């Protein structure tokens, strides 16, 4: 199975949910199948969020995921650009992409 | 149009609208590809930094000079020093960085004595030492950063003072002032902020809606134990974070006053401002909602002879900046956010539920959040304030008690049974705290949750103090500034609030003083020597 390499960073307190480690280098399948009957499609950020939940998240899933996407108040940057400019969860990941998750909820 | 089923017909789902208007190009330079979307507008990285700095300065600089609308283009002349309230959270981290970059780094220390003078345009350049360019000088002579550690209030919470100190000391020009939340009950701290020490302490009975207060013999308790007693007796989960917030605010204000600061800056972002506005209205603070946006605090008389009291202006320079902008600024500038620990049980409080609601709203409808703050900024109370609340020291409305009596069902059962072990007075002439409180503080102390007491069930697990015996079970110590106000001369509060005549009792040197309304004949007798004879 083909894989893509990604650099993942967590900031603003989110790193506490991921073994208190800010930076991670991961490899994920480039064309995962969401169900056995469906044809494989390119891995997108929604897939990445669920992959992170299943493989890296250590505690309190409700602080990271809500209704199938990241919780409100978490900012996602794709290669230093707001994911809202890249199609949010449907952005198709490419090899070498750098994805940053920043919590904006850590007090005022 | 029929309601189609999106699970069987994929075309039934509407396409999601993009979160930005028009193109992905930056709306400012119109050249570069955008990097961030702020309320539907796209900005590139290069344009984002000046944009945020401009928003910050636009919210701060009109309030630096004593007269808000004075000439400020070239001369920012604060009347005192600067204090920055720092919580370690995202907003205050960004605030600290912006203040340092805008007014301290690359600027010369301000010359002592005299204010910075405006320099005529043609003389600004090449004038040597004769003229001082205010844009090259620091605006405030001194700046301090105050951090209030709340870990003592909640067992298991990590003390972050050292982490915070490291952040503050990474900026050369700021003095670090660490405080603890229990200082609110600490006489030594009260003296350290140049206030007159109280000879004894006061307790009040939190189980009685009138909140009668008594002289206390609990001097043997440490400030931390007094804080624990106070928090553990509060009647609802919401009251705990609300009280922590009020105590923190007053600690910051008195610290600002003692450091001769004319300005106290807080890192409240637009998002957190909207949360606090909605939450404070929900908790009964509607009368003081404008104070949440902009506040001018004048301390009550300290009791020290000859002392001139100077007000502190509380400014929130990030009130036009949303959390997303703060997070982006912190990330792109490599700032470390220590973070604030959430108060245990906070999610089930009015503040916690409001926060969840506003954060969700901001994701889907980002402009609505700014509409909340803008709308609340326009609100002014219908009536003038009747005085200053002794607890939060914000303006209090007149006739709160009468109004509350009219709208609520009250039982007299509590009044019949005075707490045992009371040292002085009877219930009838017992001085009570409630006439000196604003509606929000009174509700915080008396409004019971529909569920059980927070310390017994779903609220935070708070330690109880060693004084936990039956005789004093409902007696709660008061913060030092409340004791100082109530122990002061009896006319202090009365003069400020004429509407409270008749209900005003106060302690003076342990004696109960009472104001009684006189009848017309009695008044006439009192002034008869000065009356002109009607026949003349």
Coordinates of C-alpha atoms in Angstrom, one line a residue:
Chain A
X1 CA 0.0 0.0 0.0
X2 CA 1.3 3.4 -0.9
X3 CA 1.9 5.8 1.9
X4 CA 2.4 9.6 2.3
X5 CA 4.7 11.2 4.9
X6 CA 3.3 14.1 6.9
X7 CA 4.6 16.5 9.6
X8 CA 2.0 17.1 12.3
X9 CA 2.3 19.8 15.0
X10 CA 0.1 20.5 18.0
X11 CA 0.0 23.8 19.8
X12 CA -1.9 25.9 22.2
X13 CA -2.3 23.1 24.7
X14 CA -3.4 20.4 22.3
X15 CA -0.1 18.7 22.6
X16 CA -1.2 17.6 26.1
X17 CA -3.6 15.2 24.5
X18 CA -0.8 13.7 22.3
X19 CA 1.8 12.5 24.8
X20 CA 2.8 16.2 25.5
X21 CA 4.8 16.0 22.2
X22 CA 4.4 19.0 19.9
X23 CA 5.8 17.6 16.7
X24 CA 5.2 14.2 15.1
X25 CA 6.3 12.6 11.8
X26 CA 3.8 10.1 10.5
X27 CA 3.1 8.0 7.4
X28 CA -0.5 7.2 6.5
X29 CA -2.0 5.3 3.5
X30 CA -2.4 7.6 0.5
X31 CA -5.6 5.9 -0.7
X32 CA -7.4 4.5 2.2
X33 CA -10.8 2.8 1.8
X34 CA -13.4 4.2 4.1
X35 CA -15.6 1.0 4.0
X36 CA -14.8 -2.4 2.4
X37 CA -17.4 -1.8 -0.4
X38 CA -16.2 1.6 -1.3
X39 CA -13.4 2.2 -3.8
X40 CA -10.3 3.8 -2.2
X41 CA -10.0 7.6 -2.4
X42 CA -7.2 10.0 -1.7
X43 CA -6.5 10.6 2.0
X44 CA -8.0 13.9 3.1
X45 CA -7.8 15.9 6.4
X46 CA -11.0 14.3 7.7
X47 CA -9.3 10.9 7.3
X48 CA -6.2 12.3 9.0
X49 CA -8.2 13.6 12.0
X50 CA -9.7 10.1 12.5
X51 CA -6.3 8.5 12.0
X52 CA -4.8 10.8 14.7
X53 CA -7.6 9.9 17.0
X54 CA -7.0 6.1 16.5
X55 CA -3.2 6.2 16.5
X56 CA -1.8 9.2 18.4
X57 CA -4.5 10.6 20.7
X58 CA -3.9 9.5 24.3
X59 CA -6.8 11.0 26.2
X60 CA -10.0 12.9 26.2
X61 CA -11.2 12.4 22.6
X62 CA -14.0 15.0 23.2
X63 CA -11.4 17.8 23.4
X64 CA -10.2 17.0 19.9
X65 CA -13.1 15.7 17.8
X66 CA -16.7 16.8 17.7
X67 CA -19.3 15.7 15.1
X68 CA -16.7 14.0 12.8
X69 CA -14.4 17.0 12.6
X70 CA -12.1 19.0 14.9
X71 CA -13.8 20.6 17.9
X72 CA -14.8 24.3 17.4
X73 CA -11.9 26.5 18.6
X74 CA -9.2 24.4 17.0
X75 CA -7.4 26.2 14.2
X76 CA -5.9 24.0 11.4
X77 CA -3.1 25.2 9.2
X78 CA -2.1 23.3 6.0
X79 CA 1.4 24.3 5.0
X80 CA 1.0 27.6 6.9
X81 CA -2.4 28.4 5.3
X82 CA -5.8 28.3 7.0
X83 CA -7.6 25.1 6.1
X84 CA -10.7 27.1 5.4
X85 CA -8.9 28.3 2.2
X86 CA -8.0 24.7 1.3
X87 CA -11.5 23.2 1.5
X88 CA -11.3 22.2 5.2
X89 CA -11.7 18.5 5.8
X90 CA -11.9 17.7 2.1
X91 CA -8.3 18.9 1.4
X92 CA -6.5 16.0 -0.2
X93 CA -3.2 15.4 1.5
X94 CA 0.1 15.3 -0.4
X95 CA 3.4 13.8 0.5
X96 CA 5.5 16.2 2.7
X97 CA 2.5 18.3 3.8
X98 CA 2.8 20.0 7.2
X99 CA -0.4 20.1 9.2
X100 CA -0.7 22.2 12.4
X101 CA -3.5 21.9 14.9
X102 CA -3.7 24.9 17.3
X103 CA -6.2 25.2 20.2
X104 CA -7.5 28.7 20.8
X105 CA -9.3 27.6 23.9
X106 CA -6.5 27.8 26.4
X107 CA -7.7 30.7 28.5
X108 CA -7.5 34.5 27.9
Chain B
X1 CA -39.6 22.3 -2.3
X2 CA -39.7 18.9 -0.8
X3 CA -37.5 17.6 2.0
X4 CA -35.3 15.1 0.4
X5 CA -33.3 12.4 2.2
X6 CA -29.6 13.0 2.0
X7 CA -28.7 9.4 2.9
X8 CA -30.4 8.0 -0.3
X9 CA -30.0 11.0 -2.6
X10 CA -26.6 12.7 -2.4
X11 CA -27.8 15.6 -4.5
X12 CA -30.2 16.6 -1.7
X13 CA -27.3 18.0 0.3
X14 CA -26.6 21.7 -0.4
X15 CA -23.0 22.4 -1.2
X16 CA -21.2 23.9 1.8
X17 CA -20.4 27.6 1.3
X18 CA -16.8 28.5 1.5
X19 CA -15.8 30.5 4.6
X20 CA -14.3 33.3 2.6
X21 CA -15.7 36.0 0.3
X22 CA -14.6 36.1 -3.3
X23 CA -11.1 34.9 -4.1
X24 CA -8.2 33.4 -2.2
X25 CA -6.0 36.5 -2.8
X26 CA -5.2 38.8 0.1
X27 CA -7.8 41.6 0.2
X28 CA -5.2 44.1 1.4
X29 CA -2.2 43.8 -1.0
X30 CA -4.3 42.1 -3.7
X31 CA -1.2 40.3 -4.9
X32 CA -0.2 37.4 -2.6
X33 CA -2.1 34.2 -2.0
X34 CA -4.1 34.4 1.3
X35 CA -3.0 32.5 4.4
X36 CA -5.7 33.2 6.9
X37 CA -9.5 33.9 6.8
X38 CA -10.7 36.4 9.4
X39 CA -14.4 36.9 9.5
X40 CA -14.8 36.0 5.7
X41 CA -11.9 38.3 4.7
X42 CA -8.7 36.7 3.4
X43 CA -5.2 38.1 4.4
X44 CA -1.7 37.0 3.5
X45 CA 0.9 36.5 6.2
X46 CA 2.7 39.8 5.4
X47 CA -0.5 41.8 5.7
X48 CA -1.7 39.9 8.8
X49 CA 0.9 41.3 11.2
X50 CA 0.3 45.0 10.6
X51 CA -3.4 44.4 10.5
X52 CA -3.3 42.9 14.1
X53 CA -1.0 45.7 15.3
X54 CA -3.3 48.3 13.9
X55 CA -6.4 46.7 15.6
X56 CA -4.4 46.6 18.9
X57 CA -3.3 50.2 18.8
X58 CA -6.7 51.4 17.7
X59 CA -8.3 49.9 20.8
X60 CA -5.6 51.1 23.2
X61 CA -4.3 54.5 22.1
X62 CA -7.5 56.6 22.3
X63 CA -7.5 55.6 26.0
X64 CA -3.9 56.3 27.0
X65 CA -4.3 60.0 27.6
X66 CA -6.4 61.1 30.5
X67 CA -8.8 62.9 28.1
X68 CA -9.8 60.3 25.6
X69 CA -10.3 62.6 22.7
X70 CA -7.1 64.7 23.2
X71 CA -4.4 65.0 20.6
X72 CA -2.7 61.7 20.6
X73 CA -1.1 61.3 17.2
X74 CA 2.3 62.3 18.5
X75 CA 1.9 62.5 22.2
X76 CA 0.7 59.6 24.3
X77 CA 0.9 60.9 27.9
X78 CA -0.4 58.4 30.4
X79 CA -0.7 59.8 33.9
X80 CA 1.0 56.8 35.5
X81 CA 2.7 53.5 34.9
X82 CA 1.4 50.4 33.2
X83 CA 0.2 47.1 34.7
X84 CA -0.5 44.1 32.4
X85 CA -2.8 41.4 33.8
X86 CA -1.2 38.1 32.6
X87 CA -3.0 34.7 33.0
X88 CA -0.7 32.6 30.8
X89 CA -3.6 32.1 28.4
X90 CA -3.6 32.8 24.7
X91 CA -4.9 36.4 24.8
X92 CA -2.6 37.7 27.5
X93 CA 0.4 36.0 25.8
X94 CA -0.3 37.9 22.6
X95 CA -1.0 41.1 24.5
X96 CA 2.3 41.0 26.3
X97 CA 4.1 40.4 23.0
X98 CA 2.2 43.3 21.3
X99 CA 2.8 45.7 24.1
X100 CA 6.5 44.9 24.1
X101 CA 6.9 45.2 20.3
X102 CA 4.8 48.3 20.1
X103 CA 5.9 50.4 23.1
X104 CA 9.1 49.0 24.6
X105 CA 11.5 47.2 22.3
X106 CA 13.5 49.7 20.1
X107 CA 12.3 52.6 22.3
X108 CA 14.4 54.6 24.7
X109 CA 13.4 54.7 28.4
X110 CA 11.2 57.7 29.1
X111 CA 12.9 60.6 30.7
X112 CA 11.8 61.1 34.2
X113 CA 9.9 64.3 35.2
X114 CA 7.5 66.0 32.9
X115 CA 5.4 64.7 30.1
X116 CA 6.4 64.0 26.6
X117 CA 5.9 67.1 24.5
X118 CA 4.5 67.1 21.0
X119 CA 7.1 68.1 18.5
X120 CA 6.2 70.2 15.5
X121 CA 6.5 68.2 12.3
X122 CA 9.3 70.3 10.7
X123 CA 11.5 70.1 13.8
X124 CA 11.3 66.3 14.3
X125 CA 14.2 65.2 12.1
X126 CA 17.8 66.3 12.7
X127 CA 17.0 68.3 15.7
X128 CA 19.6 66.5 17.9
X129 CA 19.1 66.3 21.6
X130 CA 17.0 69.5 21.7
X131 CA 13.8 67.8 20.9
X132 CA 12.5 64.5 22.0
X133 CA 10.6 62.4 19.5
X134 CA 7.8 60.8 21.4
X135 CA 7.7 58.0 18.9
X136 CA 11.2 57.0 19.9
X137 CA 10.4 57.0 23.6
X138 CA 8.5 54.6 25.7
X139 CA 5.0 55.6 26.4
X140 CA 4.9 54.4 30.1
X141 CA 7.9 54.9 32.3
X142 CA 7.5 51.6 34.0
X143 CA 5.6 48.4 33.2
X144 CA 4.8 45.5 35.4
X145 CA 3.2 42.2 34.7
X146 CA 0.9 40.7 37.4
X147 CA 0.0 37.1 37.6
X148 CA -2.6 35.7 40.0
X149 CA -2.1 32.0 40.8
X150 CA -5.4 30.2 41.5
X151 CA -3.9 26.8 42.1
X152 CA -4.3 27.1 45.9
X153 CA -8.1 27.2 45.6
X154 CA -8.3 23.8 43.9
X155 CA -6.5 20.7 45.1
X156 CA -4.5 19.0 42.4
X157 CA -4.1 22.1 40.3
X158 CA -0.5 22.8 39.2
X159 CA 1.2 26.0 40.3
X160 CA 2.4 27.7 37.1
X161 CA 4.1 30.7 38.7
X162 CA 7.6 29.6 37.6
X163 CA 6.5 29.0 34.0
X164 CA 4.9 32.4 33.9
X165 CA 7.9 34.0 35.4
X166 CA 10.1 32.5 32.7
X167 CA 7.8 34.0 30.0
X168 CA 7.7 37.4 31.6
X169 CA 11.5 37.5 32.2
X170 CA 12.1 36.8 28.5
X171 CA 11.0 40.4 28.0
X172 CA 13.7 42.7 29.5
X173 CA 11.5 45.6 30.4
X174 CA 8.8 44.2 32.5
X175 CA 8.8 43.7 36.3
X176 CA 7.1 40.5 37.5
X177 CA 4.5 40.8 40.3
X178 CA 3.3 37.3 41.3
X179 CA 0.2 37.0 43.5
X180 CA -1.9 34.2 44.9
X181 CA -5.7 34.1 44.8
X182 CA -5.7 33.7 48.6
X183 CA -4.1 37.1 49.0
X184 CA -7.7 38.4 48.7
X185 CA -8.0 37.2 52.4
X186 CA -4.5 38.2 53.4
X187 CA -4.0 41.3 55.6
X188 CA -0.3 41.4 54.8
X189 CA -1.0 41.7 51.1
X190 CA -3.6 44.4 51.9
X191 CA -0.9 46.4 53.7
X192 CA 1.6 45.8 50.9
X193 CA -0.7 47.6 48.5
X194 CA -0.7 50.7 50.7
X195 CA -4.0 50.2 52.3
X196 CA -4.9 50.8 55.9
X197 CA -4.9 47.5 57.8
X198 CA -8.1 46.3 59.5
X199 CA -7.9 45.7 63.2
X200 CA -10.1 42.6 62.9
X201 CA -11.9 40.4 60.5
X202 CA -15.6 40.0 59.5
X203 CA -17.6 36.9 58.8
X204 CA -21.0 36.8 57.2
X205 CA -23.8 34.3 57.3
X206 CA -24.3 33.0 53.8
X207 CA -27.4 31.0 54.6
X208 CA -29.4 34.2 55.3
X209 CA -30.4 36.3 52.3
X210 CA -29.7 39.5 54.2
X211 CA -26.1 38.3 54.7
X212 CA -25.7 39.6 58.2
X213 CA -22.1 40.1 59.2
X214 CA -20.3 39.7 62.5
X215 CA -16.9 40.4 63.9
X216 CA -14.8 37.3 63.6
X217 CA -12.3 35.5 65.8
X218 CA -10.9 33.5 62.8
X219 CA -7.6 35.3 62.8
X220 CA -6.0 32.0 63.5
X221 CA -7.0 30.8 60.0
X222 CA -4.6 31.2 57.2
X223 CA -5.6 33.2 54.1
X224 CA -5.8 29.9 52.2
X225 CA -8.1 28.4 54.8
X226 CA -10.3 31.5 54.6
X227 CA -10.5 31.2 50.8
X228 CA -11.4 27.5 51.1
X229 CA -14.2 28.3 53.6
X230 CA -15.5 31.0 51.3
X231 CA -15.5 28.9 48.1
X232 CA -16.9 25.8 49.8
X233 CA -19.9 27.7 51.1
X234 CA -21.0 29.2 47.8
X235 CA -24.4 28.1 46.8
X236 CA -23.9 27.1 43.1
X237 CA -21.2 25.7 40.8
X238 CA -21.5 29.0 38.8
X239 CA -20.6 31.0 41.8
X240 CA -17.1 29.5 42.1
X241 CA -15.5 30.6 38.8
X242 CA -17.5 33.9 39.1
X243 CA -16.0 34.6 42.5
X244 CA -12.5 33.6 41.4
X245 CA -12.9 36.1 38.5
X246 CA -14.0 38.9 40.9
X247 CA -11.2 38.2 43.4
X248 CA -8.6 38.2 40.5
X249 CA -10.0 41.4 39.1
X250 CA -9.7 43.2 42.5
X251 CA -6.3 41.8 43.2
X252 CA -5.1 43.3 39.8
X253 CA -6.8 46.6 40.4
X254 CA -5.3 47.2 43.9
X255 CA -1.9 46.1 42.5
X256 CA -2.3 48.6 39.7
X257 CA -3.1 51.2 42.2
X258 CA -0.1 50.4 44.4
X259 CA 2.3 50.5 41.5
X260 CA 1.0 53.9 40.5
X261 CA -0.4 52.5 37.3
X262 CA -2.8 54.6 35.4
X263 CA -3.6 51.7 33.0
X264 CA -4.4 48.0 33.6
X265 CA -4.3 46.1 30.3
X266 CA -6.1 42.8 30.0
X267 CA -5.8 40.2 27.2
X268 CA -9.5 39.8 26.7
X269 CA -10.1 39.0 23.0
X270 CA -13.3 39.7 21.1
X271 CA -14.3 36.0 21.6
X272 CA -13.7 36.1 25.4
X273 CA -15.3 39.5 25.7
X274 CA -18.4 38.2 24.0
X275 CA -18.4 35.2 26.4
X276 CA -18.0 37.3 29.5
X277 CA -20.7 39.8 28.4
X278 CA -23.3 37.1 27.8
X279 CA -22.3 35.2 30.9
X280 CA -22.3 38.3 33.1
X281 CA -25.8 39.3 31.9
X282 CA -27.0 35.8 32.6
X283 CA -25.5 36.0 36.1
X284 CA -27.3 39.3 36.9
X285 CA -24.6 41.7 36.0
X286 CA -26.6 43.5 33.3
X287 CA -26.4 46.9 35.1
X288 CA -22.6 46.8 34.9
X289 CA -22.3 45.3 31.4
X290 CA -20.6 48.4 30.0
X291 CA -17.9 48.0 32.7
X292 CA -17.1 44.6 31.1
X293 CA -16.0 46.5 28.0
X294 CA -14.5 49.6 29.4
X295 CA -13.9 50.4 33.0
X296 CA -12.6 53.3 35.1
X297 CA -12.0 52.2 38.6
X298 CA -11.5 54.7 41.4
X299 CA -10.6 53.0 44.7
X300 CA -12.6 53.8 47.8
X301 CA -10.8 56.0 50.3
X302 CA -7.9 54.0 51.7
X303 CA -8.1 55.7 55.1
X304 CA -4.5 56.9 54.9
X305 CA -4.5 60.7 55.6
X306 CA -3.4 63.0 52.8
X307 CA -3.4 60.3 50.2
X308 CA -4.6 61.4 46.8
X309 CA -6.5 58.5 45.1
X310 CA -5.9 58.1 41.4
X311 CA -8.1 56.0 39.2
X312 CA -7.1 53.0 37.2
X313 CA -8.3 52.7 33.6
X314 CA -8.9 49.1 32.6
X315 CA -8.4 48.7 28.8
X316 CA -8.8 45.5 26.7
X317 CA -6.7 46.3 23.6
X318 CA -7.6 42.9 22.0
X319 CA -11.3 43.5 22.1
X320 CA -11.4 43.7 18.2
X321 CA -9.3 40.6 17.8
X322 CA -10.8 37.1 17.7
X323 CA -9.2 34.1 19.3
X324 CA -8.2 32.8 15.8
X325 CA -6.1 35.9 15.2
X326 CA -4.5 35.5 18.6
X327 CA -3.6 31.9 17.9
X328 CA -2.2 32.7 14.5
X329 CA -0.1 35.6 15.9
X330 CA 1.2 33.3 18.6
X331 CA 2.1 30.5 16.2
X332 CA 3.7 32.7 13.5
X333 CA 5.7 34.5 16.2
X334 CA 6.7 31.3 18.0
X335 CA 5.2 32.4 21.3
X336 CA 4.9 29.9 24.1
X337 CA 1.4 29.7 25.6
X338 CA 1.6 28.3 29.1
X339 CA -2.2 28.0 29.2
X340 CA -4.7 28.3 32.1
X341 CA -6.0 25.3 33.8
X342 CA -9.8 25.1 33.8
X343 CA -11.6 25.5 37.1
X344 CA -12.9 22.0 38.0
X345 CA -16.6 21.7 37.2
X346 CA -16.4 24.8 34.9
X347 CA -18.2 23.1 32.0
X348 CA -21.5 22.9 33.9
X349 CA -21.5 26.6 34.9
X350 CA -23.1 29.5 33.2
X351 CA -19.7 30.7 32.1
X352 CA -18.7 27.2 30.7
X353 CA -21.9 26.7 28.8
X354 CA -21.7 30.2 27.4
X355 CA -18.2 29.6 26.3
X356 CA -19.1 26.4 24.4
X357 CA -22.0 28.2 22.8
X358 CA -20.0 31.2 21.6
X359 CA -17.0 29.1 20.4
X360 CA -19.4 27.0 18.3
X361 CA -21.1 30.1 17.0
X362 CA -17.8 31.7 16.0
X363 CA -17.0 28.8 13.8
X364 CA -20.3 28.8 11.9
X365 CA -21.1 32.6 12.1
X366 CA -18.0 34.5 12.9
X367 CA -19.5 37.9 12.4
X368 CA -22.2 37.3 15.0
X369 CA -19.6 37.1 17.8
X370 CA -18.5 40.7 17.1
X371 CA -22.1 41.8 16.9
X372 CA -22.5 40.7 20.5
X373 CA -19.6 42.8 21.7
X374 CA -20.6 45.8 19.6
X375 CA -24.2 45.7 20.8
X376 CA -23.2 45.4 24.4
X377 CA -20.8 48.2 24.0
X378 CA -23.7 50.5 23.2
X379 CA -25.7 49.6 26.3
X380 CA -26.0 52.1 29.2
X381 CA -28.0 51.6 32.3
X382 CA -31.3 53.5 32.5
X383 CA -30.7 54.8 36.0
X384 CA -27.6 56.3 37.6
X385 CA -25.6 54.1 39.9
X386 CA -26.6 54.2 43.5
X387 CA -23.2 53.5 44.9
X388 CA -20.3 51.1 44.5
X389 CA -20.6 47.5 45.4
X390 CA -18.3 46.6 48.3
X391 CA -17.4 43.2 46.8
X392 CA -16.7 43.9 43.1
X393 CA -16.4 47.7 43.4
X394 CA -18.4 48.2 40.3
X395 CA -21.4 50.6 40.2
X396 CA -24.5 49.1 41.9
X397 CA -28.1 50.0 41.0
X398 CA -30.4 51.6 43.5
X399 CA -33.2 49.8 45.2
X400 CA -31.9 46.3 44.4
X401 CA -33.3 44.8 47.6
X402 CA -36.8 46.3 47.1
X403 CA -36.9 45.1 43.5
X404 CA -35.7 41.6 44.5
X405 CA -38.3 41.4 47.3
X406 CA -41.0 42.2 44.7
X407 CA -40.0 39.6 42.2
X408 CA -39.0 36.7 44.3
X409 CA -40.7 34.4 46.7
X410 CA -38.9 34.4 50.0
X411 CA -39.3 32.4 53.2
X412 CA -39.1 34.0 56.6
X413 CA -38.2 30.6 58.1
X414 CA -34.5 31.4 57.8
X415 CA -34.8 34.7 59.6
X416 CA -36.3 33.1 62.7
X417 CA -33.4 31.0 63.4
X418 CA -30.3 33.0 64.0
X419 CA -27.0 31.2 63.7
X420 CA -25.7 30.0 67.0
X421 CA -22.5 31.3 68.4
X422 CA -23.0 34.8 67.1
X423 CA -20.9 37.1 69.1
X424 CA -22.8 40.4 68.8
X425 CA -26.2 41.9 68.2
X426 CA -29.6 40.5 67.5
X427 CA -31.1 39.7 64.2
X428 CA -33.1 43.0 64.2
X429 CA -30.2 45.3 64.5
X430 CA -27.6 43.1 63.0
X431 CA -25.7 44.9 60.2
X432 CA -26.1 43.1 57.0
X433 CA -24.0 43.0 53.8
X434 CA -26.7 42.9 51.2
X435 CA -27.5 46.7 51.1
X436 CA -23.8 47.2 50.0
X437 CA -23.8 44.7 47.2
X438 CA -24.7 44.9 43.6
X439 CA -27.3 42.5 42.2
X440 CA -24.8 40.2 40.6
X441 CA -22.7 39.8 43.7
X442 CA -25.8 39.3 45.9
X443 CA -27.0 36.6 43.4
X444 CA -23.6 34.9 43.4
X445 CA -23.7 34.6 47.2
X446 CA -27.4 33.7 47.6
X447 CA -28.8 32.2 44.4
X448 CA -29.0 28.5 45.0
X449 CA -28.6 25.9 42.3
X450 CA -31.6 23.7 41.5
X451 CA -29.1 20.9 42.1
X452 CA -27.4 20.2 45.4
X453 CA -24.5 22.2 46.8
X454 CA -21.5 22.3 44.4
X455 CA -19.1 21.0 47.0
X456 CA -21.2 17.9 47.6
X457 CA -22.0 16.6 44.1
X458 CA -21.1 17.7 40.6
X459 CA -19.1 20.8 41.4
X460 CA -15.4 21.0 42.1
X461 CA -14.1 19.1 45.1
X462 CA -13.0 21.9 47.4
X463 CA -11.1 21.4 50.6
X464 CA -13.0 22.6 53.7
X465 CA -11.2 24.6 56.4
X466 CA -10.3 23.4 59.8
X467 CA -12.9 25.7 61.3
X468 CA -15.6 23.4 60.0
X469 CA -17.7 23.1 63.1
X470 CA -21.5 23.3 63.6
X471 CA -21.5 26.7 65.2
X472 CA -19.8 28.5 62.4
X473 CA -20.9 26.3 59.5
X474 CA -22.6 29.1 57.6
X475 CA -20.2 31.9 58.5
X476 CA -17.9 32.9 55.7
X477 CA -14.9 35.3 55.9
X478 CA -15.0 38.4 53.7
X479 CA -12.2 39.5 51.4
X480 CA -9.9 42.2 52.9
X481 CA -11.3 45.1 50.8
X482 CA -14.8 44.3 51.9
X483 CA -13.8 44.3 55.6
X484 CA -11.9 47.5 55.1
X485 CA -15.0 49.2 53.6
X486 CA -17.4 47.9 56.3
X487 CA -15.0 48.7 59.1
X488 CA -14.5 52.2 57.9
X489 CA -16.5 55.2 59.1
X490 CA -20.2 54.5 58.9
X491 CA -20.9 57.4 56.6
X492 CA -18.5 56.0 53.9
X493 CA -21.1 53.9 52.1
X494 CA -24.1 55.9 53.2
X495 CA -22.9 59.1 51.7
X496 CA -22.3 57.4 48.4
X497 CA -25.7 55.8 48.4
X498 CA -28.5 58.0 49.7
X499 CA -31.1 55.4 48.6
X500 CA -29.9 53.1 51.3
X501 CA -30.9 55.4 54.2
X502 CA -32.8 53.5 56.8
X503 CA -31.3 50.2 56.0
X504 CA -27.8 51.2 56.6
X505 CA -26.1 49.7 59.6
X506 CA -22.4 49.8 59.9
X507 CA -19.7 48.8 62.4
X508 CA -17.5 51.5 63.9
X509 CA -15.0 50.3 66.5
X510 CA -17.2 47.3 67.2
X511 CA -20.4 49.4 67.8
X512 CA -23.5 49.1 65.6
X513 CA -24.5 52.4 64.1
X514 CA -27.8 52.8 62.5
X515 CA -29.5 55.4 60.4
X516 CA -33.2 56.0 61.1
X517 CA -35.6 58.0 58.9
X518 CA -37.0 61.0 60.9
X519 CA -40.6 62.2 60.7
X520 CA -41.5 65.7 59.5
X521 CA -42.1 67.0 63.0
X522 CA -38.8 65.6 64.3
X523 CA -37.0 67.2 61.4
X524 CA -38.7 70.5 62.1
X525 CA -37.7 70.3 65.7
X526 CA -34.1 69.6 64.8
X527 CA -33.8 72.7 62.5
X528 CA -36.2 75.0 64.3
X529 CA -33.5 77.4 65.4
X530 CA -32.7 78.2 61.8
X531 CA -36.2 78.6 60.5
X532 CA -37.5 82.1 59.7
X533 CA -40.7 83.0 61.3
X534 CA -43.5 82.9 58.7
X535 CA -45.1 86.0 60.1
X536 CA -42.1 88.2 59.4

